Amino acid sequence: MKTPAMHKISIDTDHYYVLNPIPPYVDIILHNVSINEKEFTKMAALSSSYQNDPRLVEMVRKAGDASAKVPYLMAAGETPASILEALREVAKPHVDYLCDLPGHMRVTIEMLLSINKIPMGCEDCGIPALLEIDRIQGEMIQTLREMMAGRELPETFRAANLAALSRLDQDWPRLRRKVVPSWSEPHPLPEQAAMRYQPVFVRGRLAYLFETCVMVDSPLARELLKFTPPVLQRPIPENQPVPATGSAEWLIRDTGKIGRHFTRALLNIIKDRLEAEKISLDAHNYHRINQEARDALHDFVGKTP
């Protein structure tokens, strides 16, 4: 197979997408804290301070890799089967760990990853379970970054995606002007292509938000799909069974949902508090973790200027 560096990369910004999803888990984290418009601005600023463009992950998912983990392992000689085997090895210790958790924590994590909901009666496990998912995702990505060292294709893939987003940002004012507004369109095109957070307040309290951005196809989407195992593809092929809950494939595929910037910002507020209080992330200690999480969010919105 030719490497992407050997042929010219084509970028077509006229073929763009406007994304406007509701990120998972934000409503769960905010359940016990009231955020008004001023306080929301603080959290949005924190979310926007992260250096990575959040559209990069969306480009990978749009290209067909639901897990957003395959690009780390692309290399000449790799196949979908070899990449899946490597990802299973990365996930295995975390799958084993989940099996040893108390039943209520394990069930909460499984339901959060599968349908973004907390089981009835396990509300106190919600934030501790999200912190566990965040830890697992972070450790898996760190392992993949170490495995990526020396591989040219992942760097080429990322550079191509960054170049495409940069071109889109430059072209967006022109592209936006080309669209004739229609009375039937529910939302106007965003003023900027970069990620923006659109909050929804209910009785003055933040209930949930939309992540709005504009993106284009990855210039190397076809190359990525050649490496992506069917069980990790988005959408999953009709003849491919859905990964079983608790399996390595399920964990590889779904843990990335925790990585969205706004969710990450909220969890980092909580993690900073736990670290300051020297409270370990112990699944058996979920009652105290849940209380400290509430206090951390209250303190952030109350004390941050």
PDB file of N, CA, C and O in Angstrom, residues 148-172:
ATOM      1  N   MET A 148       2.659   4.298  19.369  1.00  0.00           N
ATOM      2  CA  MET A 148       2.685   5.048  18.115  1.00  0.00           C
ATOM      3  C   MET A 148       4.093   5.507  17.750  1.00  0.00           C
ATOM      4  O   MET A 148       4.375   5.795  16.580  1.00  0.00           O
ATOM      5  N   ALA A 149       4.983   5.583  18.735  1.00  0.00           N
ATOM      6  CA  ALA A 149       6.333   6.105  18.488  1.00  0.00           C
ATOM      7  C   ALA A 149       6.996   5.374  17.325  1.00  0.00           C
ATOM      8  O   ALA A 149       7.012   4.140  17.275  1.00  0.00           O
ATOM      9  N   GLY A 150       7.525   6.135  16.387  1.00  0.00           N
ATOM     10  CA  GLY A 150       8.213   5.571  15.242  1.00  0.00           C
ATOM     11  C   GLY A 150       7.321   5.240  14.067  1.00  0.00           C
ATOM     12  O   GLY A 150       7.813   4.840  13.004  1.00  0.00           O
ATOM     13  N   ARG A 151       6.017   5.415  14.204  1.00  0.00           N
ATOM     14  CA  ARG A 151       5.093   5.146  13.103  1.00  0.00           C
ATOM     15  C   ARG A 151       4.833   6.447  12.339  1.00  0.00           C
ATOM     16  O   ARG A 151       4.391   7.441  12.923  1.00  0.00           O
ATOM     17  N   GLU A 152       5.069   6.427  11.066  1.00  0.00           N
ATOM     18  CA  GLU A 152       4.916   7.634  10.248  1.00  0.00           C
ATOM     19  C   GLU A 152       3.461   7.947   9.921  1.00  0.00           C
ATOM     20  O   GLU A 152       3.037   9.106   9.907  1.00  0.00           O
ATOM     21  N   LEU A 153       2.676   6.907   9.663  1.00  0.00           N
ATOM     22  CA  LEU A 153       1.299   7.114   9.210  1.00  0.00           C
ATOM     23  C   LEU A 153       0.429   7.890  10.205  1.00  0.00           C
ATOM     24  O   LEU A 153      -0.349   8.762   9.791  1.00  0.00           O
ATOM     25  N   PRO A 154       0.495   7.618  11.513  1.00  0.00           N
ATOM     26  CA  PRO A 154      -0.333   8.407  12.432  1.00  0.00           C
ATOM     27  C   PRO A 154      -0.030   9.902  12.371  1.00  0.00           C
ATOM     28  O   PRO A 154      -0.950  10.733  12.405  1.00  0.00           O
ATOM     29  N   GLU A 155       1.251  10.252  12.277  1.00  0.00           N
ATOM     30  CA  GLU A 155       1.617  11.669  12.203  1.00  0.00           C
ATOM     31  C   GLU A 155       1.128  12.283  10.887  1.00  0.00           C
ATOM     32  O   GLU A 155       0.651  13.427  10.857  1.00  0.00           O
ATOM     33  N   THR A 156       1.248  11.531   9.799  1.00  0.00           N
ATOM     34  CA  THR A 156       0.779  12.025   8.504  1.00  0.00           C
ATOM     35  C   THR A 156      -0.732  12.227   8.522  1.00  0.00           C
ATOM     36  O   THR A 156      -1.257  13.225   8.010  1.00  0.00           O
ATOM     37  N   PHE A 157      -1.438  11.271   9.119  1.00  0.00           N
ATOM     38  CA  PHE A 157      -2.895  11.350   9.214  1.00  0.00           C
ATOM     39  C   PHE A 157      -3.318  12.573  10.015  1.00  0.00           C
ATOM     40  O   PHE A 157      -4.201  13.337   9.587  1.00  0.00           O
ATOM     41  N   ARG A 158      -2.685  12.789  11.142  1.00  0.00           N
ATOM     42  CA  ARG A 158      -3.034  13.943  11.978  1.00  0.00           C
ATOM     43  C   ARG A 158      -2.708  15.251  11.257  1.00  0.00           C
ATOM     44  O   ARG A 158      -3.510  16.201  11.280  1.00  0.00           O
ATOM     45  N   ALA A 159      -1.541  15.321  10.623  1.00  0.00           N
ATOM     46  CA  ALA A 159      -1.146  16.541   9.916  1.00  0.00           C
ATOM     47  C   ALA A 159      -2.134  16.859   8.797  1.00  0.00           C
ATOM     48  O   ALA A 159      -2.483  18.033   8.562  1.00  0.00           O
ATOM     49  N   ALA A 160      -2.595  15.837   8.085  1.00  0.00           N
ATOM     50  CA  ALA A 160      -3.562  16.048   7.011  1.00  0.00           C
ATOM     51  C   ALA A 160      -4.875  16.585   7.558  1.00  0.00           C
ATOM     52  O   ALA A 160      -5.493  17.485   6.973  1.00  0.00           O
ATOM     53  N   ASN A 161      -5.317  16.053   8.696  1.00  0.00           N
ATOM     54  CA  ASN A 161      -6.562  16.524   9.301  1.00  0.00           C
ATOM     55  C   ASN A 161      -6.438  17.958   9.795  1.00  0.00           C
ATOM     56  O   ASN A 161      -7.362  18.775   9.634  1.00  0.00           O
ATOM     57  N   LEU A 162      -5.303  18.289  10.398  1.00  0.00           N
ATOM     58  CA  LEU A 162      -5.086  19.664  10.852  1.00  0.00           C
ATOM     59  C   LEU A 162      -5.059  20.630   9.671  1.00  0.00           C
ATOM     60  O   LEU A 162      -5.613  21.736   9.750  1.00  0.00           O
ATOM     61  N   ALA A 163      -4.420  20.208   8.579  1.00  0.00           N
ATOM     62  CA  ALA A 163      -4.371  21.063   7.394  1.00  0.00           C
ATOM     63  C   ALA A 163      -5.767  21.290   6.834  1.00  0.00           C
ATOM     64  O   ALA A 163      -6.110  22.401   6.397  1.00  0.00           O
ATOM     65  N   ALA A 164      -6.597  20.245   6.849  1.00  0.00           N
ATOM     66  CA  ALA A 164      -7.962  20.376   6.344  1.00  0.00           C
ATOM     67  C   ALA A 164      -8.784  21.327   7.205  1.00  0.00           C
ATOM     68  O   ALA A 164      -9.534  22.162   6.683  1.00  0.00           O
ATOM     69  N   LEU A 165      -8.630  21.239   8.518  1.00  0.00           N
ATOM     70  CA  LEU A 165      -9.369  22.136   9.404  1.00  0.00           C
ATOM     71  C   LEU A 165      -8.885  23.574   9.271  1.00  0.00           C
ATOM     72  O   LEU A 165      -9.683  24.518   9.309  1.00  0.00           O
ATOM     73  N   SER A 166      -7.579  23.747   9.111  1.00  0.00           N
ATOM     74  CA  SER A 166      -7.031  25.086   8.925  1.00  0.00           C
ATOM     75  C   SER A 166      -7.575  25.712   7.644  1.00  0.00           C
ATOM     76  O   SER A 166      -7.973  26.895   7.621  1.00  0.00           O
ATOM     77  N   ARG A 167      -7.622  24.926   6.570  1.00  0.00           N
ATOM     78  CA  ARG A 167      -8.174  25.425   5.304  1.00  0.00           C
ATOM     79  C   ARG A 167      -9.656  25.771   5.459  1.00  0.00           C
ATOM     80  O   ARG A 167     -10.131  26.781   4.937  1.00  0.00           O
ATOM     81  N   LEU A 168     -10.376  24.923   6.168  1.00  0.00           N
ATOM     82  CA  LEU A 168     -11.803  25.182   6.390  1.00  0.00           C
ATOM     83  C   LEU A 168     -12.008  26.480   7.157  1.00  0.00           C
ATOM     84  O   LEU A 168     -12.878  27.295   6.804  1.00  0.00           O
ATOM     85  N   ASP A 169     -11.219  26.684   8.212  1.00  0.00           N
ATOM     86  CA  ASP A 169     -11.350  27.910   8.997  1.00  0.00           C
ATOM     87  C   ASP A 169     -11.090  29.145   8.138  1.00  0.00           C
ATOM     88  O   ASP A 169     -11.758  30.180   8.288  1.00  0.00           O
ATOM     89  N   GLN A 170     -10.113  29.058   7.248  1.00  0.00           N
ATOM     90  CA  GLN A 170      -9.817  30.180   6.344  1.00  0.00           C
ATOM     91  C   GLN A 170     -10.957  30.411   5.351  1.00  0.00           C
ATOM     92  O   GLN A 170     -11.310  31.542   5.038  1.00  0.00           O
ATOM     93  N   ASP A 171     -11.540  29.325   4.855  1.00  0.00           N
ATOM     94  CA  ASP A 171     -12.571  29.430   3.827  1.00  0.00           C
ATOM     95  C   ASP A 171     -13.964  29.673   4.390  1.00  0.00           C
ATOM     96  O   ASP A 171     -14.874  30.032   3.630  1.00  0.00           O
ATOM     97  N   TRP A 172     -14.142  29.474   5.685  1.00  0.00           N
ATOM     98  CA  TRP A 172     -15.496  29.490   6.226  1.00  0.00           C
ATOM     99  C   TRP A 172     -16.254  30.807   5.995  1.00  0.00           C
ATOM    100  O   TRP A 172     -17.448  30.768   5.630  1.00  0.00           O
TER     101      TRP A 172
END
